[in-house]
mmCIF file of C-alpha atoms in Angstrom:
data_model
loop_
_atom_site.group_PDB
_atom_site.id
_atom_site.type_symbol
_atom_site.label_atom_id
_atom_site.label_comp_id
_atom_site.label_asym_id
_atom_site.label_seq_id
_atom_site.Cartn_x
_atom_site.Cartn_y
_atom_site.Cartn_z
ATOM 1 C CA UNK T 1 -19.941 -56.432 19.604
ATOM 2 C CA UNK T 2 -20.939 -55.005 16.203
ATOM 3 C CA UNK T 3 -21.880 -51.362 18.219
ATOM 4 C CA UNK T 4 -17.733 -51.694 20.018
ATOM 5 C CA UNK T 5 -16.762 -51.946 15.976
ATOM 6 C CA UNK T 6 -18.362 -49.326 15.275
ATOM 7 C CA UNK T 7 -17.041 -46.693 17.887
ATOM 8 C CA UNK T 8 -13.466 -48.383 17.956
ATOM 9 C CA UNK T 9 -13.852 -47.590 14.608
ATOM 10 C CA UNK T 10 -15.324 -43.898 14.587
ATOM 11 C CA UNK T 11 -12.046 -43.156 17.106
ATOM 12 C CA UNK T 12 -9.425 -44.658 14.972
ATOM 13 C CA UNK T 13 -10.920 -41.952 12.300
ATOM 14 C CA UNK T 14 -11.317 -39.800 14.417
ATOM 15 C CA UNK T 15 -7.616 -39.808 15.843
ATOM 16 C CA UNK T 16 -6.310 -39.680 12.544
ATOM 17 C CA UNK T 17 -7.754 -36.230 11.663
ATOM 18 C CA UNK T 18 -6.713 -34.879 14.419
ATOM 19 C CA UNK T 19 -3.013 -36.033 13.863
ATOM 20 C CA UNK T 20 -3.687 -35.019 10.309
ATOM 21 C CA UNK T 21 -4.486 -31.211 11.408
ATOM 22 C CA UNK T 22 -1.325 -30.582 13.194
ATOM 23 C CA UNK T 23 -0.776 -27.518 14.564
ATOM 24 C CA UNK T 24 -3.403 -24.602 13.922
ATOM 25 C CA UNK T 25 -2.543 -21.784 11.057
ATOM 26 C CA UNK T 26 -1.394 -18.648 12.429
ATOM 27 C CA UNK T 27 -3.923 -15.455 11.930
ATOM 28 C CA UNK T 28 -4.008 -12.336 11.965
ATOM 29 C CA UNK T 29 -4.078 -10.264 15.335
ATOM 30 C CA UNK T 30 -6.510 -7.406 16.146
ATOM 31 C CA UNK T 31 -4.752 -3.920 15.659
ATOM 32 C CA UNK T 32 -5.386 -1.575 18.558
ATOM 33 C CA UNK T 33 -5.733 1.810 17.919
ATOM 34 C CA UNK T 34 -3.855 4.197 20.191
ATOM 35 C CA UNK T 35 -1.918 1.680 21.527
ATOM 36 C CA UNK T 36 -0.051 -1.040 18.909
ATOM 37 C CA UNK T 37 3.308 0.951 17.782
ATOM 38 C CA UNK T 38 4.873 0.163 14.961
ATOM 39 C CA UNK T 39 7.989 -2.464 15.886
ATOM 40 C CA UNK T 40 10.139 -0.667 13.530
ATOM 41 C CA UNK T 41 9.480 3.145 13.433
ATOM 42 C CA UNK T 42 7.371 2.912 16.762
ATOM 43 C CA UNK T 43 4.378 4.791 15.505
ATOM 44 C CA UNK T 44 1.730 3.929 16.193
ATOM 45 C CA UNK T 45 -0.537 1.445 13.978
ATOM 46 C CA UNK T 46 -3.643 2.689 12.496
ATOM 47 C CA UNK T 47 -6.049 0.161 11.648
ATOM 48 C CA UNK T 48 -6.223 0.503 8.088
ATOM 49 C CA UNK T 49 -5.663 -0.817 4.547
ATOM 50 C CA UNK T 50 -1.377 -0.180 5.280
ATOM 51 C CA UNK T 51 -1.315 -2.234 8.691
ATOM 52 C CA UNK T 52 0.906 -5.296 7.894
ATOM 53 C CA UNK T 53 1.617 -7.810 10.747
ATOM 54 C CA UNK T 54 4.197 -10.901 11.091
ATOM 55 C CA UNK T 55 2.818 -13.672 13.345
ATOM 56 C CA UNK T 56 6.230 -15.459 14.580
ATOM 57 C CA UNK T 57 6.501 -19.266 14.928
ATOM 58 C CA UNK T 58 6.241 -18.491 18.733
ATOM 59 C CA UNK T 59 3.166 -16.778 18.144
ATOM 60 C CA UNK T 60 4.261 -13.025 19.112
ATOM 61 C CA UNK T 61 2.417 -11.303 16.644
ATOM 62 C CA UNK T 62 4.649 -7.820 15.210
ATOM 63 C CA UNK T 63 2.674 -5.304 14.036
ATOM 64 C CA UNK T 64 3.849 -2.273 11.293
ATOM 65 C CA UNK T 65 2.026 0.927 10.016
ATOM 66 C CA UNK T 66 3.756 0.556 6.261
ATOM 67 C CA UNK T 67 4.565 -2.705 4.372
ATOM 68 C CA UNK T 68 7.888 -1.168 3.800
ATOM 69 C CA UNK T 69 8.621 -1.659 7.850
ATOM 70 C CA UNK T 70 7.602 -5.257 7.574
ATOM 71 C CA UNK T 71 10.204 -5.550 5.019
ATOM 72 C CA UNK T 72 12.691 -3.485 6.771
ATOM 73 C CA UNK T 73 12.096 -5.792 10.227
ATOM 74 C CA UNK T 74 12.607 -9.337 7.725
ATOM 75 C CA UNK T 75 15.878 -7.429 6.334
ATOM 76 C CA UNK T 76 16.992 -6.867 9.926
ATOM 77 C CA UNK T 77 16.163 -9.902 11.606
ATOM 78 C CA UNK T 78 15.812 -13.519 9.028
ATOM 79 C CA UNK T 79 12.817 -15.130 8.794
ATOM 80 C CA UNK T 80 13.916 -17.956 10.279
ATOM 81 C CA UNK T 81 11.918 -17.040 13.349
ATOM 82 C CA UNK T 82 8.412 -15.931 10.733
ATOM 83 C CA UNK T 83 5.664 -18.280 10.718
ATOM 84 C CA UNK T 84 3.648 -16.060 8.764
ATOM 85 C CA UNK T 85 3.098 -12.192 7.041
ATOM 86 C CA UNK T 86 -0.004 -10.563 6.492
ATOM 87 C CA UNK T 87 -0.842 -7.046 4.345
ATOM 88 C CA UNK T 88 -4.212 -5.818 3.927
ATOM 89 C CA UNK T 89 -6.625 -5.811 0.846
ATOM 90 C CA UNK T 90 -6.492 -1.465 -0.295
ATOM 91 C CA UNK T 91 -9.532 -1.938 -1.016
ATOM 92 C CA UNK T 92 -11.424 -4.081 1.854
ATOM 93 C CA UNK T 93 -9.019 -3.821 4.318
ATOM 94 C CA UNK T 94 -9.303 -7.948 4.691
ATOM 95 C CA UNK T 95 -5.944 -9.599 5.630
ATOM 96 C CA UNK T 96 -4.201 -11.764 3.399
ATOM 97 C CA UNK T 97 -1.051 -13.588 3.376
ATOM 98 C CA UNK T 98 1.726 -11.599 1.858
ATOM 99 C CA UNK T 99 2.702 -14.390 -0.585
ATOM 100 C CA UNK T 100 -0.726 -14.380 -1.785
ATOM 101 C CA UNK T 101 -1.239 -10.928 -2.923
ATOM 102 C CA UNK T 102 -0.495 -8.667 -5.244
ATOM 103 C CA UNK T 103 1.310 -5.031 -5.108
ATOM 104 C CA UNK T 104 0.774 -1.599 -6.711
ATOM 105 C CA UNK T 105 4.087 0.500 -6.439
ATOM 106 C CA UNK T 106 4.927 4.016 -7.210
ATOM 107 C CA UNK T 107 6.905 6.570 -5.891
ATOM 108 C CA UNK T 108 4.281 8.864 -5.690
ATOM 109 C CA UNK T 109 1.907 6.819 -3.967
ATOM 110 C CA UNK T 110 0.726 7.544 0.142
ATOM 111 C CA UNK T 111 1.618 5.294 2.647
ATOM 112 C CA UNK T 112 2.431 6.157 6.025
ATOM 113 C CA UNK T 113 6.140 6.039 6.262
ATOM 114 C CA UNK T 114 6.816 6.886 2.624
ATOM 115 C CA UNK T 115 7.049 3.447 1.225
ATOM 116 C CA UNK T 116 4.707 3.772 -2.065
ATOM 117 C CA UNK T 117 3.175 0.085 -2.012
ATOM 118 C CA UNK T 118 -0.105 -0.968 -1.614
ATOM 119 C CA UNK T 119 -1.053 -4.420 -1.226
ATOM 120 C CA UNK T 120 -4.449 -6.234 -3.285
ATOM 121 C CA UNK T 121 -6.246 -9.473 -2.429
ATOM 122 C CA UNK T 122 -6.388 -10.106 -6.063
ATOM 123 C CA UNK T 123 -3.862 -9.474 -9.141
ATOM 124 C CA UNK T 124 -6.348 -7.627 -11.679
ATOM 125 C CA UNK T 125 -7.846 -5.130 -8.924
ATOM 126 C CA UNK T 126 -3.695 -3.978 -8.582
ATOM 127 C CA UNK T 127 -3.406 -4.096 -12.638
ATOM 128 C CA UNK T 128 -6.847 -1.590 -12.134
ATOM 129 C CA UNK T 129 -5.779 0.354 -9.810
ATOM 130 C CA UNK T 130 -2.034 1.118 -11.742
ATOM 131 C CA UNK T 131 -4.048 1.543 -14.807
ATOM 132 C CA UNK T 132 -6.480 3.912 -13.232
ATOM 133 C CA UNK T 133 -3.432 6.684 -11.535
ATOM 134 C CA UNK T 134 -1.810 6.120 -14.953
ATOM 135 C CA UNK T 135 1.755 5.459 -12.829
ATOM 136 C CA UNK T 136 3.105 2.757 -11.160
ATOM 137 C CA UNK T 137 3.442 -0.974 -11.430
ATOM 138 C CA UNK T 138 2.010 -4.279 -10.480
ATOM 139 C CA UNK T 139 4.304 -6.620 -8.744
ATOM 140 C CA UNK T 140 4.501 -9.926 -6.830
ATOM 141 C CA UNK T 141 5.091 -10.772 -2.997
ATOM 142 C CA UNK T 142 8.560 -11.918 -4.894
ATOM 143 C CA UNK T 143 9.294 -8.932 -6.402
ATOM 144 C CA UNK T 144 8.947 -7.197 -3.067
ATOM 145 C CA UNK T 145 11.851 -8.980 -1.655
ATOM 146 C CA UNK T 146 14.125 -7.789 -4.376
ATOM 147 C CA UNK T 147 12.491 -4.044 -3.834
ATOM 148 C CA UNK T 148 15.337 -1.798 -2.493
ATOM 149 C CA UNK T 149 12.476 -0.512 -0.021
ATOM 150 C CA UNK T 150 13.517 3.095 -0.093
ATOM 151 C CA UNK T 151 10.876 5.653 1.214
ATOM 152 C CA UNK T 152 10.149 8.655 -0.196
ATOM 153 C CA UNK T 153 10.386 10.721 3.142
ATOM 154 C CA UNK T 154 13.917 9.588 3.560
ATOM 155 C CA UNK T 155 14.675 10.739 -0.056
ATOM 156 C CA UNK T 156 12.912 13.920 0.840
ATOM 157 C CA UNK T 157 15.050 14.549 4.088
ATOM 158 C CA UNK T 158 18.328 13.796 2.265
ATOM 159 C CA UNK T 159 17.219 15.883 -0.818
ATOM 160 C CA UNK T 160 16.077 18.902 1.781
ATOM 161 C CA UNK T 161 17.485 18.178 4.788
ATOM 162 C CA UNK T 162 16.045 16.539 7.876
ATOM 163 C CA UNK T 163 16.129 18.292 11.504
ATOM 164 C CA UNK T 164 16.292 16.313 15.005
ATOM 165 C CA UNK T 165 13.524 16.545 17.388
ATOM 166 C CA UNK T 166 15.024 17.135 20.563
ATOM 167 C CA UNK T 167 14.820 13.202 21.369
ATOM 168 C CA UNK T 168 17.596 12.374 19.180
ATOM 169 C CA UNK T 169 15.277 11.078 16.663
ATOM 170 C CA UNK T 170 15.096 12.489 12.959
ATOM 171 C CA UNK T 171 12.197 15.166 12.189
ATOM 172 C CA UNK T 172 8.752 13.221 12.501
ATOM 173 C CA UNK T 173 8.190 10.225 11.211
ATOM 174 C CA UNK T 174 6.340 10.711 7.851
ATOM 175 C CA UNK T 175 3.749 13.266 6.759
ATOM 176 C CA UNK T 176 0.823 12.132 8.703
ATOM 177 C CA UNK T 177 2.719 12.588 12.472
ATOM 178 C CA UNK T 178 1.603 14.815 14.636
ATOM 179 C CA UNK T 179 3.464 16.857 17.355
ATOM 180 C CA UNK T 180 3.150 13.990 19.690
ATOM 181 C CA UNK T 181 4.544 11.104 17.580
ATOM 182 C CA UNK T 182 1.095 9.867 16.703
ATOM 183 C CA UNK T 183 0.707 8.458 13.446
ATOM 184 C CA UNK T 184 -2.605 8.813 11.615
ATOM 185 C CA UNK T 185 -3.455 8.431 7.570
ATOM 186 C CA UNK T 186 -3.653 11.678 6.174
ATOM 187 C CA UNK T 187 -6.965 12.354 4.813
ATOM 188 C CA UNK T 188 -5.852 12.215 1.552
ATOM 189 C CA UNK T 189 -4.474 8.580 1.773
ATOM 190 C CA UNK T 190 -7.556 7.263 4.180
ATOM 191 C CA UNK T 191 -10.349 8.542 1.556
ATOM 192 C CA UNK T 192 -8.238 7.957 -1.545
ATOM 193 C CA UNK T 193 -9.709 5.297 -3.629
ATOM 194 C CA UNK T 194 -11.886 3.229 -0.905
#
């Protein structure tokens, strides 16, 4: 009797952890060079410190090549539908949630479509980072969504002018695409400050 106690027991506890847990925490999904595009400027998605991705609640994970394209997809479409957002550490490249970090903005700063932010696991390395180019500033994942997200390329075009490729499609997209459409970090952005 005293051994049936026991395991009745162990299984009532048992059962209640597992109702406790719930539904597992969306992560992030592996970016595949070469072949993830970009679900807002279709480029493709290099897998580096400016890959963002949006898990849904259906668990379709969306992939971007510029925190600026995340933003522009949750300005398009709600996030109703969003279970979760992830950036990457500049530094590490680790994922983190959105919410959670911290941003370095400026103008002047590379990113692959123009967008000037770069996300940081932690608060102080962003206030380091501003602090070390002497420009920019540090803000929070709710700062971002008052940002007016504006990228530098498509001041650029406007300022200059921007031609059409044949395909109907403005110029290339950003500094770092090549004749095919391919989207890689420029040199300058990939060994800048890792």
């Amino acid at each position: 009797m005293k051994k049936w106690t026991i395991a009745a027991g162990a299984m009532m506890v048992a059962s209640v952890l597992m109702m406790g847990c719930g539904k597992e925490e969306a992560q992030p999904v592996e970016i595949v060079e070469g072949v993830d595009k970009c679900d807002i400027c279709h480029m493709e998605v290099a897998n580096n410190q400016h890959a963002t991705e949006i898990v849904l609640k259906d668990g379709k994970a969306l992939k971007f090549d510029d925190i600026g394209c995340m933003y522009r997809w949750t300005n398009e479409n709600g996030t109703e539908q969003v279970d979760v957002q992830f950036v990457r550490d500049y530094l590490s490249k680790e994922w983190v949630k959105s919410d959670q970090a911290s941003y370095a903005y400026d103008e002047s700063y590379k990113t692959p479509m123009g967008y000037g932010v770069y996300s940081f696991k932690e608060k102080t390395a962003a206030e380091v980072f501003v602090q070390e180019q002497q420009t920019g500033k540090v803000m929070s994942a709710q700062d971002l969504s008052n940002h007016s997200w504006e990228s530098s390329m498509k001041k650029h075009k406007e300022e200059h002018g921007g031609g059409h490729n044949g395909d109907g499609q403005s110029g290339t997209h950003g500094a770092n695409a090549d004749a095919n459409g391919s989207h890689t970090p420029s040199a300058e952005t990939q060994g800048k400050h890792n």
